[in-house]
Tab-separated table of C-alpha atoms and ligand atoms in Angstrom:
chain	number	residue	atom	x	y	z
A	1	MET	CA	5.477	-3.831	13.455
A	2	GLY	CA	8.388	-2.432	11.497
A	3	TYR	CA	8.308	-0.181	8.484
A	4	LEU	CA	6.621	-1.348	5.288
A	5	VAL	CA	7.839	-0.193	1.878
A	6	ALA	CA	5.374	-1.247	-0.813
A	7	GLY	CA	5.754	-0.938	-4.577
A	8	ASN	CA	2.639	-0.415	-6.701
A	9	TRP	CA	3.562	-1.199	-10.278
A	10	LYS	CA	0.145	-0.256	-11.641
A	11	MET	CA	-0.417	-1.351	-15.279
A	12	ASN	CA	3.287	-1.862	-15.915
A	13	LYS	CA	5.466	-4.899	-16.627
A	14	THR	CA	4.785	-8.091	-18.497
A	15	VAL	CA	5.650	-11.475	-17.018
A	16	GLY	CA	9.061	-11.339	-18.712
A	17	GLU	CA	9.758	-7.861	-17.352
A	18	THR	CA	8.647	-8.912	-13.877
A	19	LEU	CA	11.089	-11.808	-13.861
A	20	GLU	CA	13.909	-9.568	-15.122
A	21	TYR	CA	13.148	-7.091	-12.350
A	22	LEU	CA	13.217	-9.790	-9.677
A	23	GLU	CA	16.527	-11.156	-10.996
A	24	LEU	CA	18.078	-7.795	-10.155
A	25	PHE	CA	16.034	-6.845	-7.126
A	26	LEU	CA	15.994	-10.017	-5.028
A	27	PRO	CA	19.768	-10.411	-4.592
A	28	ALA	CA	19.952	-6.729	-3.550
A	29	VAL	CA	17.356	-7.083	-0.787
A	30	LYS	CA	18.508	-10.460	0.521
A	31	ASP	CA	19.048	-10.216	4.308
A	32	LEU	CA	17.388	-6.769	4.487
A	33	THR	CA	14.896	-8.157	6.951
A	34	LYS	CA	14.456	-5.116	9.214
A	35	VAL	CA	12.076	-3.490	6.791
A	36	GLU	CA	9.126	-5.291	5.223
A	37	ILE	CA	9.038	-4.980	1.453
A	38	MET	CA	6.023	-5.587	-0.756
A	39	ILE	CA	5.714	-5.590	-4.520
A	40	ALA	CA	2.385	-5.448	-6.331
A	41	PRO	CA	2.780	-6.496	-9.992
A	42	PRO	CA	-0.222	-6.663	-12.325
A	43	PHE	CA	-2.495	-9.712	-11.916
A	44	THR	CA	-0.995	-11.453	-14.950
A	45	ALA	CA	2.470	-11.509	-13.360
A	46	LEU	CA	1.454	-12.574	-9.834
A	47	SER	CA	1.847	-16.287	-10.448
A	48	SER	CA	5.368	-16.029	-11.878
A	49	ALA	CA	6.400	-13.575	-9.181
A	50	SER	CA	5.049	-15.896	-6.511
A	51	ILE	CA	7.063	-18.852	-7.822
A	52	LYS	CA	10.195	-16.694	-8.021
A	53	LEU	CA	9.755	-15.413	-4.461
A	54	ASP	CA	9.241	-18.943	-3.155
A	55	ALA	CA	12.444	-20.082	-4.802
A	56	ALA	CA	14.360	-17.106	-3.370
A	57	ARG	CA	13.064	-17.772	0.148
A	58	ARG	CA	14.343	-21.320	-0.039
A	59	GLU	CA	17.820	-19.959	-0.666
A	60	GLY	CA	18.016	-17.027	1.730
A	61	GLU	CA	16.444	-14.571	4.151
A	62	TYR	CA	13.907	-12.363	2.444
A	63	ASN	CA	11.294	-10.037	3.834
A	64	VAL	CA	9.628	-9.517	0.453
A	65	LYS	CA	5.881	-10.039	0.252
A	66	LEU	CA	3.560	-10.223	-2.712
A	67	GLY	CA	0.640	-7.848	-3.074
A	68	ALA	CA	-2.253	-7.372	-5.504
A	69	GLN	CA	-3.381	-3.983	-6.767
A	70	ASN	CA	-7.087	-4.677	-6.398
A	71	MET	CA	-9.559	-7.449	-5.675
A	72	TYR	CA	-13.299	-8.117	-5.894
A	73	TYR	CA	-15.079	-9.075	-2.709
A	74	GLU	CA	-16.914	-12.207	-3.891
A	75	GLU	CA	-15.171	-15.585	-4.005
A	76	LYS	CA	-16.478	-16.575	-7.441
A	77	GLY	CA	-19.306	-16.015	-9.888
A	78	ALA	CA	-20.499	-13.937	-12.804
A	79	PHE	CA	-18.224	-10.928	-12.364
A	80	THR	CA	-16.462	-10.662	-15.710
A	81	GLY	CA	-12.936	-9.334	-15.473
A	82	GLU	CA	-12.696	-9.465	-11.698
A	83	ILE	CA	-10.242	-11.334	-9.464
A	84	SER	CA	-11.328	-13.006	-6.223
A	85	PRO	CA	-9.641	-13.362	-2.847
A	86	LEU	CA	-9.351	-17.137	-3.348
A	87	MET	CA	-7.428	-16.574	-6.581
A	88	LEU	CA	-5.009	-14.363	-4.649
A	89	THR	CA	-4.503	-16.568	-1.608
A	90	GLU	CA	-3.740	-19.515	-3.905
A	91	LEU	CA	-0.765	-17.488	-5.161
A	92	GLU	CA	0.344	-16.629	-1.626
A	93	VAL	CA	-0.577	-13.000	-2.061
A	94	GLU	CA	-0.373	-11.441	1.406
A	95	TYR	CA	-1.390	-7.830	0.705
A	96	VAL	CA	-3.988	-6.089	-1.398
A	97	ILE	CA	-4.091	-2.381	-2.235
A	98	LEU	CA	-7.699	-1.179	-1.972
A	99	GLY	CA	-9.278	2.158	-2.757
A	100	HIS	CA	-6.283	3.494	-4.666
A	101	SER	CA	-7.068	6.950	-6.007
A	102	GLU	CA	-6.908	5.637	-9.578
A	103	ARG	CA	-9.592	3.087	-8.687
A	104	ARG	CA	-11.674	5.813	-7.067
A	105	HIS	CA	-11.254	8.499	-9.703
A	106	ILE	CA	-10.812	6.620	-12.998
A	107	PHE	CA	-13.004	3.597	-12.263
A	108	GLY	CA	-15.537	5.275	-9.994
A	109	GLU	CA	-15.077	3.092	-6.917
A	110	ARG	CA	-16.982	4.393	-3.933
A	111	ASP	CA	-16.421	3.981	-0.218
A	112	SER	CA	-19.213	1.379	0.042
A	113	LEU	CA	-17.603	-0.926	-2.551
A	114	ILE	CA	-14.140	-0.419	-1.095
A	115	ASN	CA	-15.509	-1.297	2.345
A	116	LYS	CA	-16.868	-4.626	1.038
A	117	LYS	CA	-13.453	-5.386	-0.417
A	118	VAL	CA	-11.693	-4.511	2.851
A	119	ILE	CA	-14.015	-6.818	4.809
A	120	SER	CA	-13.539	-9.639	2.307
A	121	ALA	CA	-9.748	-9.273	2.299
A	122	VAL	CA	-9.610	-9.464	6.101
A	123	GLU	CA	-11.912	-12.510	6.096
A	124	HIS	CA	-9.581	-14.239	3.642
A	125	GLY	CA	-6.389	-13.390	5.515
A	126	ILE	CA	-5.120	-10.884	2.958
A	127	ARG	CA	-3.844	-7.670	4.555
A	128	PRO	CA	-5.529	-4.647	2.963
A	129	ILE	CA	-3.712	-1.385	2.416
A	130	LEU	CA	-6.616	1.057	2.390
A	131	CYS	CA	-5.689	4.154	0.364
A	132	VAL	CA	-7.137	7.538	1.240
A	133	GLY	CA	-6.348	11.083	0.224
A	134	GLU	CA	-7.739	14.396	-0.890
A	135	THR	CA	-7.760	16.066	-4.301
A	136	ILE	CA	-6.100	19.451	-4.752
A	137	GLU	CA	-9.520	21.157	-4.761
A	138	GLU	CA	-10.447	19.512	-1.477
A	139	ARG	CA	-7.136	20.617	0.069
A	140	GLU	CA	-7.612	24.168	-1.154
A	141	GLN	CA	-11.088	24.215	0.349
A	142	GLY	CA	-9.631	23.147	3.705
A	143	ARG	CA	-11.383	19.764	3.540
A	144	THR	CA	-8.353	17.454	3.681
A	145	LEU	CA	-9.013	16.016	7.138
A	146	SER	CA	-12.760	15.642	6.669
A	147	VAL	CA	-12.293	13.810	3.342
A	148	VAL	CA	-9.710	11.470	4.852
A	149	GLU	CA	-11.929	10.890	7.892
A	150	ARG	CA	-14.904	9.978	5.690
A	151	GLN	CA	-12.838	7.585	3.582
A	152	ILE	CA	-11.416	5.879	6.663
A	153	ARG	CA	-14.656	5.611	8.659
A	154	ASN	CA	-16.561	4.282	5.636
A	155	GLY	CA	-13.725	2.067	4.423
A	156	LEU	CA	-13.272	0.430	7.818
A	157	ALA	CA	-16.944	0.070	8.789
A	158	GLY	CA	-17.454	-3.370	10.292
A	159	VAL	CA	-13.771	-4.199	10.702
A	160	GLU	CA	-13.031	-1.919	13.648
A	161	ARG	CA	-12.011	-4.949	15.703
A	162	ASP	CA	-9.727	-6.253	12.980
A	163	LEU	CA	-7.420	-3.272	12.617
A	164	VAL	CA	-4.529	-5.477	13.606
A	165	TYR	CA	-4.712	-6.835	10.035
A	166	ILE	CA	-5.023	-3.551	8.140
A	167	ASP	CA	-2.696	-0.792	6.966
A	168	ILE	CA	-3.632	2.669	5.692
A	169	ALA	CA	-1.871	4.629	2.941
A	170	TYR	CA	-2.299	8.381	2.945
A	171	GLU	CA	-1.895	9.373	-0.690
A	172	PRO	CA	-2.833	12.952	-1.553
A	173	VAL	CA	-4.218	12.717	-5.093
A	174	TRP	CA	-2.249	15.804	-6.157
A	175	ALA	CA	1.003	14.073	-5.199
A	176	ILE	CA	0.470	10.781	-7.062
A	177	GLY	CA	2.614	10.482	-10.154
A	178	THR	CA	3.165	14.240	-10.301
A	179	GLY	CA	6.703	14.535	-8.918
A	180	VAL	CA	5.325	16.862	-6.228
A	181	ASN	CA	5.369	15.098	-2.882
A	182	ALA	CA	3.667	16.283	0.296
A	183	THR	CA	6.165	18.040	2.537
A	184	PRO	CA	7.111	16.127	5.686
A	185	GLU	CA	4.996	18.616	7.672
A	186	GLN	CA	1.941	18.111	5.456
A	187	ALA	CA	2.320	14.328	5.687
A	188	GLN	CA	2.840	14.445	9.457
A	189	GLU	CA	-0.271	16.567	10.001
A	190	VAL	CA	-2.515	14.079	8.203
A	191	HIS	CA	-0.757	10.991	9.574
A	192	ARG	CA	-1.127	12.282	13.139
A	193	PHE	CA	-4.822	12.824	12.471
A	194	ILE	CA	-5.205	9.310	11.014
A	195	ARG	CA	-3.399	7.813	14.003
A	196	SER	CA	-5.799	9.410	16.463
A	197	LEU	CA	-8.781	8.407	14.314
A	198	ILE	CA	-7.589	4.792	14.194
A	199	ASN	CA	-7.093	4.791	17.965
A	200	GLU	CA	-10.626	6.056	18.398
A	201	ILE	CA	-12.145	3.633	15.879
A	202	SER	CA	-10.377	0.623	17.390
A	203	LYS	CA	-11.917	1.499	20.776
A	204	GLY	CA	-8.797	0.658	22.707
A	205	ASN	CA	-8.218	-2.688	20.954
A	206	ASP	CA	-4.557	-3.268	20.363
A	207	HIS	CA	-3.971	-2.667	16.666
A	208	LYS	CA	-0.926	-2.781	14.458
A	209	THR	CA	-2.157	-0.500	11.710
A	210	ARG	CA	0.697	1.186	9.881
A	211	ILE	CA	0.172	4.519	8.180
A	212	LEU	CA	2.112	4.668	4.939
A	213	TYR	CA	2.717	7.792	2.925
A	214	GLY	CA	2.373	7.658	-0.872
A	215	GLY	CA	2.778	10.316	-3.544
A	216	SER	CA	5.983	10.866	-5.512
A	217	VAL	CA	8.194	9.136	-2.958
A	218	ASN	CA	11.690	8.621	-4.324
A	219	GLU	CA	15.250	7.988	-3.212
A	220	LYS	CA	15.782	11.719	-2.613
A	221	ASN	CA	12.796	12.563	-0.409
A	222	ALA	CA	12.320	9.229	1.393
A	223	ARG	CA	14.597	10.004	4.320
A	224	GLU	CA	13.022	13.287	5.362
A	225	LEU	CA	9.540	11.804	5.074
A	226	ILE	CA	10.270	8.636	7.054
A	227	ARG	CA	11.765	10.694	9.865
A	228	GLU	CA	8.293	11.973	10.733
A	229	PRO	CA	7.055	10.069	13.790
A	230	ASN	CA	3.730	8.957	12.292
A	231	VAL	CA	5.064	7.824	8.915
A	232	ASP	CA	5.393	4.022	9.115
A	233	GLY	CA	6.482	3.357	5.559
A	234	PHE	CA	5.678	4.133	1.951
A	235	LEU	CA	3.505	3.152	-0.961
A	236	VAL	CA	5.683	3.872	-3.973
A	237	GLY	CA	4.548	4.010	-7.592
A	238	THR	CA	6.946	5.385	-10.206
A	239	ALA	CA	10.153	4.882	-8.211
A	240	SER	CA	9.273	1.229	-7.564
A	241	LEU	CA	9.333	0.410	-11.279
A	242	ASP	CA	13.116	0.553	-11.373
A	243	PRO	CA	14.708	-2.060	-9.079
A	244	GLU	CA	17.689	0.171	-8.305
A	245	ARG	CA	15.566	3.165	-7.348
A	246	PHE	CA	13.229	1.039	-5.249
A	247	TYR	CA	16.206	-0.522	-3.504
A	248	LYS	CA	17.520	2.978	-2.728
A	249	VAL	CA	14.194	4.047	-1.224
A	250	ILE	CA	14.333	0.943	0.990
A	251	THR	CA	17.885	1.685	2.126
A	252	GLU	CA	16.887	5.276	2.998
A	253	VAL	CA	14.228	3.818	5.289
A	254	LEU	CA	16.780	1.473	6.832
A	255	GLU	CA	19.041	4.439	7.640
A	256	VAL	CA	16.498	5.934	10.058
B	1	PEP	C1	0.881	5.259	-6.124
B	1	PEP	O1	0.500	4.881	-7.200
B	1	PEP	O2	0.381	4.767	-5.111
B	1	PEP	C2	1.889	6.314	-6.061
B	1	PEP	C3	2.119	6.834	-4.901
B	1	PEP	O3	2.502	6.680	-7.230
B	1	PEP	P1	3.799	7.652	-7.371
B	1	PEP	O4	4.832	7.147	-6.370
B	1	PEP	O5	4.238	7.520	-8.766
B	1	PEP	O6	3.354	9.022	-7.010
């Protein structure tokens, strides 16, 4: 599988702002099919974005996919405020970001809940991007690899045979939204570790899991990070909010 560059818009952009963004962004990425692009607007804008993407695909070659920022694992029921996999697949959502550090740290999501969501996403044909990463305290205590290992083993429990449908994002918590990215060496060390863990977990099954880096990726640092052999793409927050900056990150990836 080729590189994936995914944009996590978080709690930003109304429907109107989403459509304005796509007016600028889609013509710029037409025919850029060598890299897979994903945008994850807020739930309220998914429907409009989906219609817009459909219309664009009828007029040209696009490798732009739609993603959700979260999902509950049940299909329906008394879960006030939650969004189900069926609601996402109806909108042709192909990716879902799960276990983002903001979900873990602000909303208290634990590995066991995230694991249920991962399993449900795979069962419904939505490709999860499982986010993992250590806090600054954990890094300083030398626990980076053990934290990441725990998050991955717990997050992927029961779907070891389905890794062909799953991507991982390594996002050190201290690098998210701070302007301080991991150095290419720091990213490579953890990505290499994740790669060997995934190979072990998949027990020799052929898998297509990509390992994305996330944490203050921008148009200036993207090239040196993507050059690392185990970095298969990016999950981009802040820099994905501006269509020009996101386009530049994508073109840096295409240069490699
Ligand atoms: C993110 O939210 O996943 C992220 C990496 O944010 P930022 O690029 O702003 O650090």
